Amino acid sequence: MQGRLHDPPRKVNSVTARAGANIALVKYWGKRDLRRNLPAAGSISITLADLETVTIVEPREGSGGDQFVLDGQEQDSDPVSRVLDLLRENRPACRVVSRNSFPTGAGLASSASGHAALVVAGAAVFGLDIDRVALSRVARRGSGSAARSLFGGFCELHAGVLEDGSDCQASALHEPAHWPLEVVVAITDSGPKAVSSRAGMNQTMDTSPYYPAWVASVDDDLDLARKAIAERDFEALAAVSEHSALKMHASALAAQPGLLYWNAGTLACLHAVRELRAAGVGVFFTVDAGPQVKAICLPGQSGRVAATLAGLAGVERVLQTGLGPGAGLVSA
Ligand code: DP6
């Protein structure tokens, strides 16, 4: 199940696209090429249904550059322009109006859904007929994790080996219906995060003695995760996903200065998830470059997990969602 990518050709005034956030189970953390934004290793993620970015792109009349409004606030348009520039040749400047259904910049992958929605809407407004894999390469230039939001359900971003990055792209692993896992996001701090993913992974690459070991271990994790997902083996997926997240954070903790993304609420959630699993609940955790905890649950188990995490000291609130489709156009 993927969102619709192309409208029939017509003169377009304004295009709306949506993309779900995604959560990596095998993490992306570090790059083989900074300028082209090529990850050092592959990653595997799930795309979420209800944590989404909706983006409207419309050509601007007359002169003037791009404009970017996020959640009602005018923003620096340079990051948006850099991505649109990859799609437009002599095409007009645009006004881009984006809205997230969840807190921006708090480790909930808003840059992933944001860039994915942007490339889908941008390609449509410029009248380009580009397939999803090619769009994932464009989205990747904006944010590595964004490439994965082009696909629904279970998705893999391939690091590729070519210098120009033309084989660094996402592909679908399975549709959401293959294994309708549920996700509980425990928000332990809804403010903006202190160190962005990009800055944090650069600092880890430059200074962490554990970074080479981290990169060397990812291919094995990808193999394990692919197999666990294909066979719907929850215990195996829990083991490799928690291992990947903890290793990513271990490499970041060992940077100089050390990157400590977690707070007391984060740790409380990690322990609670482990206790729930020991008690027979199908749940495991993952954590990105921020203090929120994402609890991945077997179908039907997220209610109990949400109730437990919501009751912990240090948890502001919880969000619940299932798996959703890849980025696509929204009908007017
Ligand atoms: C911890 O995709 O935000 O969420 O490519 O520099 O924009 P840039 O990084 P970004 O990093 C995501 C890091 C992560 C793990 C993941 O999503 O795989």
CSV table of C-alpha atoms and ligand atoms in Angstrom, one decimal, residues 22 24 26-29 31 37 43 111 140 142-146 148 197-198 201 248 288-289, ligand 1:
chain,number,residue,atom,x,y,z
A,22,ASN,CA,9.3,6.5,10.0
A,24,ALA,CA,14.4,2.9,12.1
A,26,VAL,CA,18.2,-0.9,12.3
A,27,LYS,CA,19.6,2.6,12.6
A,28,TYR,CA,21.3,5.0,10.2
A,29,TRP,CA,24.1,6.8,12.1
A,31,LYS,CA,27.9,8.9,6.5
A,37,ASN,CA,24.5,12.9,2.2
A,43,SER,CA,19.0,0.9,7.6
A,111,SER,CA,12.6,15.9,8.9
A,140,ARG,CA,17.8,11.4,0.9
A,142,GLY,CA,17.5,16.5,2.3
A,143,SER,CA,17.7,13.9,5.1
A,144,GLY,CA,18.9,10.4,4.9
A,145,SER,CA,16.0,9.0,6.9
A,146,ALA,CA,13.5,10.8,4.6
A,148,ARG,CA,12.5,5.6,3.8
A,197,SER,CA,20.8,13.9,14.3
A,198,ARG,CA,23.1,15.4,11.7
A,201,MET,CA,26.3,11.7,13.9
A,248,MET,CA,24.0,3.6,18.1
A,288,ASP,CA,16.5,8.0,18.1
A,289,ALA,CA,18.5,11.2,18.5
B,1,DP6,C1,18.8,8.5,14.8
B,1,DP6,O1,18.1,11.4,8.6
B,1,DP6,O2,17.9,13.1,10.4
B,1,DP6,O3,16.9,9.0,13.5
B,1,DP6,O4,20.7,12.6,6.8
B,1,DP6,O5,21.9,14.1,8.4
B,1,DP6,O6,19.5,14.6,7.8
B,1,DP6,P1,20.6,13.5,8.0
B,1,DP6,O7,20.2,12.6,9.3
B,1,DP6,P2,18.7,12.0,9.7
B,1,DP6,O8,19.2,11.0,10.8
B,1,DP6,C2,18.4,10.0,11.4
B,1,DP6,C3,19.1,9.4,12.5
B,1,DP6,C4,18.2,8.5,13.4
B,1,DP6,C5,18.3,7.0,12.9
B,1,DP6,C6,17.4,6.7,11.7
B,1,DP6,O9,16.4,7.3,11.5
B,1,DP6,O10,17.9,5.8,11.0
